[in-house]
Short mmCIF file of C-alpha atoms in Angstrom, two decimals:
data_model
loop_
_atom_site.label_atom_id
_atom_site.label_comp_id
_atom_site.label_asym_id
_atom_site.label_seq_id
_atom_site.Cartn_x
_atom_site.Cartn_y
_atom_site.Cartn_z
CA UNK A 22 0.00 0.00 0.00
CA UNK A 23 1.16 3.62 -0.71
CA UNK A 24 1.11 6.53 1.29
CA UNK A 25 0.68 10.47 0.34
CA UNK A 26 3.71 11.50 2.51
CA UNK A 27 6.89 9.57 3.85
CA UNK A 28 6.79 8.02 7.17
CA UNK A 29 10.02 8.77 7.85
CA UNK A 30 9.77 12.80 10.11
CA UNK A 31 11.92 15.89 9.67
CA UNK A 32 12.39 15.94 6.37
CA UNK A 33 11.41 18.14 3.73
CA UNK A 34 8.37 17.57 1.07
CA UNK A 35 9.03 18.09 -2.43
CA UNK A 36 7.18 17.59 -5.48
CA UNK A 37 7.94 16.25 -8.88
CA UNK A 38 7.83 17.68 -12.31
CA UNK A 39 6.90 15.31 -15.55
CA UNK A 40 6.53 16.86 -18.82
CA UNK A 41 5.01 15.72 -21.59
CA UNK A 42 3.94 17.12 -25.45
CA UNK A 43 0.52 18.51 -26.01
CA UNK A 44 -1.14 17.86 -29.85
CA UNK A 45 0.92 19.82 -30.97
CA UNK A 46 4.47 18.57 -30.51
CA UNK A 47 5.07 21.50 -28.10
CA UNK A 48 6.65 20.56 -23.99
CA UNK A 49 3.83 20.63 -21.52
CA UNK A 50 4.32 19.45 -17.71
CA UNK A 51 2.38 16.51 -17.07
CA UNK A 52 2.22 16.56 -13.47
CA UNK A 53 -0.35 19.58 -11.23
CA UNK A 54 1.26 22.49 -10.75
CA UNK A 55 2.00 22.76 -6.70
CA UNK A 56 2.08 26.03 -6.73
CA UNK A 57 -1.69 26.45 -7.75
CA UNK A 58 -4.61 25.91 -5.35
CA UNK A 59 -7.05 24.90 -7.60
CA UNK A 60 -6.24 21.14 -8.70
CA UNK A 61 -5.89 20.26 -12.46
CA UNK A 62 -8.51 18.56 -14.59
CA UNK A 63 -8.71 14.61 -14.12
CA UNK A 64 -7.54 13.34 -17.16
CA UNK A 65 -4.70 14.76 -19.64
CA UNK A 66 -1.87 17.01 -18.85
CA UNK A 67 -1.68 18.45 -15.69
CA UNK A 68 -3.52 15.03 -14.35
CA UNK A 69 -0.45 13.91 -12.32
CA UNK A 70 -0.58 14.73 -8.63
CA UNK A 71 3.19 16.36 -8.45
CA UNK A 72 3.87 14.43 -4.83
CA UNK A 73 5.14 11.23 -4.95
CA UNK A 74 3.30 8.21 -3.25
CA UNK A 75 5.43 6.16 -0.65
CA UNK A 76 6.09 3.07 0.85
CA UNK A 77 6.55 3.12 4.58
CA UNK A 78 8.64 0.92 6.61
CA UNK A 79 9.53 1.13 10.34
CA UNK A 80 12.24 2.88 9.90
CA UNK A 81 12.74 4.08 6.42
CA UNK A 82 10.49 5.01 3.10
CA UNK A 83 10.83 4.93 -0.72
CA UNK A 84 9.45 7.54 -2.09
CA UNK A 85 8.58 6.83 -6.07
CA UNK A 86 9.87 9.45 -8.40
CA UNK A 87 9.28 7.63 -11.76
CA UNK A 88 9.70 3.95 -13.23
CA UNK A 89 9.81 2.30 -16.59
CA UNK A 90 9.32 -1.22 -17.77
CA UNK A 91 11.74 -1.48 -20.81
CA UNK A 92 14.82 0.71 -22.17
CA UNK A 93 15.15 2.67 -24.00
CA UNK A 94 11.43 3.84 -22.78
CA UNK A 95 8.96 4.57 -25.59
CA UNK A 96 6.99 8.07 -25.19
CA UNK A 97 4.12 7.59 -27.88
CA UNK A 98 0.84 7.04 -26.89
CA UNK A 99 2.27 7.90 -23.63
CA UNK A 100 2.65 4.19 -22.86
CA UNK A 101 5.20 5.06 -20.04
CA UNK A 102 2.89 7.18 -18.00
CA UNK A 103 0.71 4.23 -18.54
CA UNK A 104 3.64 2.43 -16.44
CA UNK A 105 4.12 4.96 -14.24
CA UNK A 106 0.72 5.20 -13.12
CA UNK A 107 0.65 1.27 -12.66
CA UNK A 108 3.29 1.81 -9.92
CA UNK A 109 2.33 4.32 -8.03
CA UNK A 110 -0.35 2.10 -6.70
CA UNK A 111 2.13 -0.80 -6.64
CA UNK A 112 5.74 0.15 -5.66
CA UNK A 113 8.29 -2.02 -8.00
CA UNK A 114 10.56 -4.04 -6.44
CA UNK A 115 14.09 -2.64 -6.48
CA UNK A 116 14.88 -3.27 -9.61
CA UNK A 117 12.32 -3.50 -12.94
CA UNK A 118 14.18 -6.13 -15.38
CA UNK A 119 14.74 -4.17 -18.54
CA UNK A 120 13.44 -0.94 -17.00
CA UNK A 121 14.41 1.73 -14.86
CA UNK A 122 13.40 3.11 -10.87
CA UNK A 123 14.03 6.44 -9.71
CA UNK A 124 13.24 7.09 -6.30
CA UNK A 125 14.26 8.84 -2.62
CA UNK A 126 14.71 6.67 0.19
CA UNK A 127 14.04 8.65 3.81
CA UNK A 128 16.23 6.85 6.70
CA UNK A 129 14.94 7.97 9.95
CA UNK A 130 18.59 8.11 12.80
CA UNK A 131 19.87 5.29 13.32
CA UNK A 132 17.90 3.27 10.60
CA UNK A 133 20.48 0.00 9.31
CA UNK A 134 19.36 -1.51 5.56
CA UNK A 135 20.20 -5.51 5.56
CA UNK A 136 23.32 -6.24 3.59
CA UNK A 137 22.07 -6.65 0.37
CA UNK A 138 22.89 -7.29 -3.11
CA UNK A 139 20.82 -6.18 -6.13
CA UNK A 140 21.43 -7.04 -10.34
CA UNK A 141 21.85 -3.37 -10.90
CA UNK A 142 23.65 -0.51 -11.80
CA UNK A 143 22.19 1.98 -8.94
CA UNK A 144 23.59 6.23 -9.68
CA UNK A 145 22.84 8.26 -6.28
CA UNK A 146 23.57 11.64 -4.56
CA UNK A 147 22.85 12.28 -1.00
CA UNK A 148 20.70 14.83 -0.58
CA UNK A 149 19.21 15.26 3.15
CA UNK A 150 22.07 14.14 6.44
CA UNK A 151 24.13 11.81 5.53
CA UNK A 152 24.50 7.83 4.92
CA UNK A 153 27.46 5.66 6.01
CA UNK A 154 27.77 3.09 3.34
CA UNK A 155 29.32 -0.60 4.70
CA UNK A 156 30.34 -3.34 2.06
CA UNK A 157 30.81 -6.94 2.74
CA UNK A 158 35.15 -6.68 2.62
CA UNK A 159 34.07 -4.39 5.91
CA UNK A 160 35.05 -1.18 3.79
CA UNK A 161 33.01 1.43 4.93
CA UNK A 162 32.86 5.23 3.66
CA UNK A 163 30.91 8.43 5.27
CA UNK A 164 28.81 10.02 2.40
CA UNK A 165 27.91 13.57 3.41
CA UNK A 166 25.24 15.66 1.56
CA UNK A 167 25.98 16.17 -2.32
CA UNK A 168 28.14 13.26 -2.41
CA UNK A 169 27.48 10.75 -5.16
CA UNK A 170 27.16 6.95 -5.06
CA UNK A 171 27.80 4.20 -8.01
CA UNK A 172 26.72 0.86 -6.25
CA UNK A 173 27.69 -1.85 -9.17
CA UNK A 174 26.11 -5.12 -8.12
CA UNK A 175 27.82 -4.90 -5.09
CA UNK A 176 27.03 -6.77 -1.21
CA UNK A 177 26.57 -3.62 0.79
CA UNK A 178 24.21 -1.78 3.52
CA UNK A 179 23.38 1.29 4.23
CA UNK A 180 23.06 3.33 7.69
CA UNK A 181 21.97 6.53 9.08
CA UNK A 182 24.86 7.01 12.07
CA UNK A 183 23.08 9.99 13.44
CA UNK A 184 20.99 9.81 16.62
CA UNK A 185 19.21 12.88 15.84
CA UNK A 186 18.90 13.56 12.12
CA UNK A 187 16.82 12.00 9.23
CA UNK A 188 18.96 11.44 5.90
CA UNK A 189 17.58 11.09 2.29
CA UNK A 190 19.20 10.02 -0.94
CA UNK A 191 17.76 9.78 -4.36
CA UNK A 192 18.87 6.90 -6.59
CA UNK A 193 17.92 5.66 -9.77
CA UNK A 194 18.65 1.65 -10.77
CA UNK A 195 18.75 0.03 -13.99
CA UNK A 196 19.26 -3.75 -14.74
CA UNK A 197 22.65 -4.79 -14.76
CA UNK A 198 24.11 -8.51 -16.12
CA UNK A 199 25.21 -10.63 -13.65
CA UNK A 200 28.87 -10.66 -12.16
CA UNK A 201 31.04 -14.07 -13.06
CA UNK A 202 33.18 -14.04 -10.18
CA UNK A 203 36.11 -16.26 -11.46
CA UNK A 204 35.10 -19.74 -10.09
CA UNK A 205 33.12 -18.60 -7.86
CA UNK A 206 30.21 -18.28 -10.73
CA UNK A 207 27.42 -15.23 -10.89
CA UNK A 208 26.69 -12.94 -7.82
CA UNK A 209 22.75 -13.12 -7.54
CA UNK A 210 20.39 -11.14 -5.59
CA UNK A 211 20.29 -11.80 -2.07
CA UNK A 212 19.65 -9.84 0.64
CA UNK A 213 20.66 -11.28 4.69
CA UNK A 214 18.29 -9.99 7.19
#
């Protein structure tokens, strides 16, 4: 189930902005205009609420910017707000085969991710506190805010170390091909709660 706002407290709202083409080949948002009281009509451009829906967890939330189902995506007939709209009801998993996530993820303090491997190519900046970032060698790093992550199929978790402060990052995954670890064979996805 989805939620209007993230579970996850002291953080800053935001909004999104998705454009689009009207008949006439010229750029149009998509999304409501937050800035506007009066909501937009129900169906057409402008028919996007601009906040995104989220997924709540005890202590964390993914917030869905956007998501595809195949690259590259295909923009006629507007099949990939079609998509979209699919998933803001029902959150992908973290990773669509053959398509692409973009989402925040809100880590209340203290908040630990499992160690966790995904089939992906993940691109990330920091944007809210900041994250430390622990790989399975026991490598860890401190990312501070601005600071941009490639994750490349890699075991690794993720942790708020503050007691007192919320962190957010914003990431965006796309399907990778497995790792063939010298006889050791493919890395899969696995995650170890």
């Amino acid at each position: 189930m989805t939620h209007p706002m993230s579970g996850v407290q002291g953080l800053p709202t935001f909004t999104r902005h998705i454009t689009t083409h009207n008949a006439d080949g010229i750029a149009i948002f998509e999304t409501s205009d937050p800035a506007k009281s009066t909501p937009s009509n129900s169906s057409g451009a402008g028919s996007l609420a601009a906040e995104p829906t989220w997924s709540n967890f005890p202590t964390s939330a993914f917030g869905l910017g956007y998501a595809t189902d195949h690259m590259p995506p295909d923009f006629n007939g507007n099949g990939d707000l079609a998509t979209f709209n699919k998933y803001q009801e029902q959150h992908p998993g973290v990773v669509i085969k053959g398509g692409s996530v973009f989402r925040a993820v809100d880590m209340a303090p203290g908040a630990t991710s499992p160690m966790h491997r995904t089939v992906s190519i993940d691109y990330g900046v920091i944007l809210e506190g900041e994250i430390e970032l622990e790989l399975d060698s026991g490598e860890k790093r401190l990312l501070k805010r601005g600071d941009m992550f490639v994750q490349r199929g890699t075991m690794h978790k993720w942790k708020n170390p503050s007691e007192s402060q919320p962190a957010r990052l914003v990431v965006v995954q796309l399907e990778s091909k497995e790792l063939e670890v010298e006889g050791k064979g493919a890395l899969k996805e696995e995650f170890r709660f």
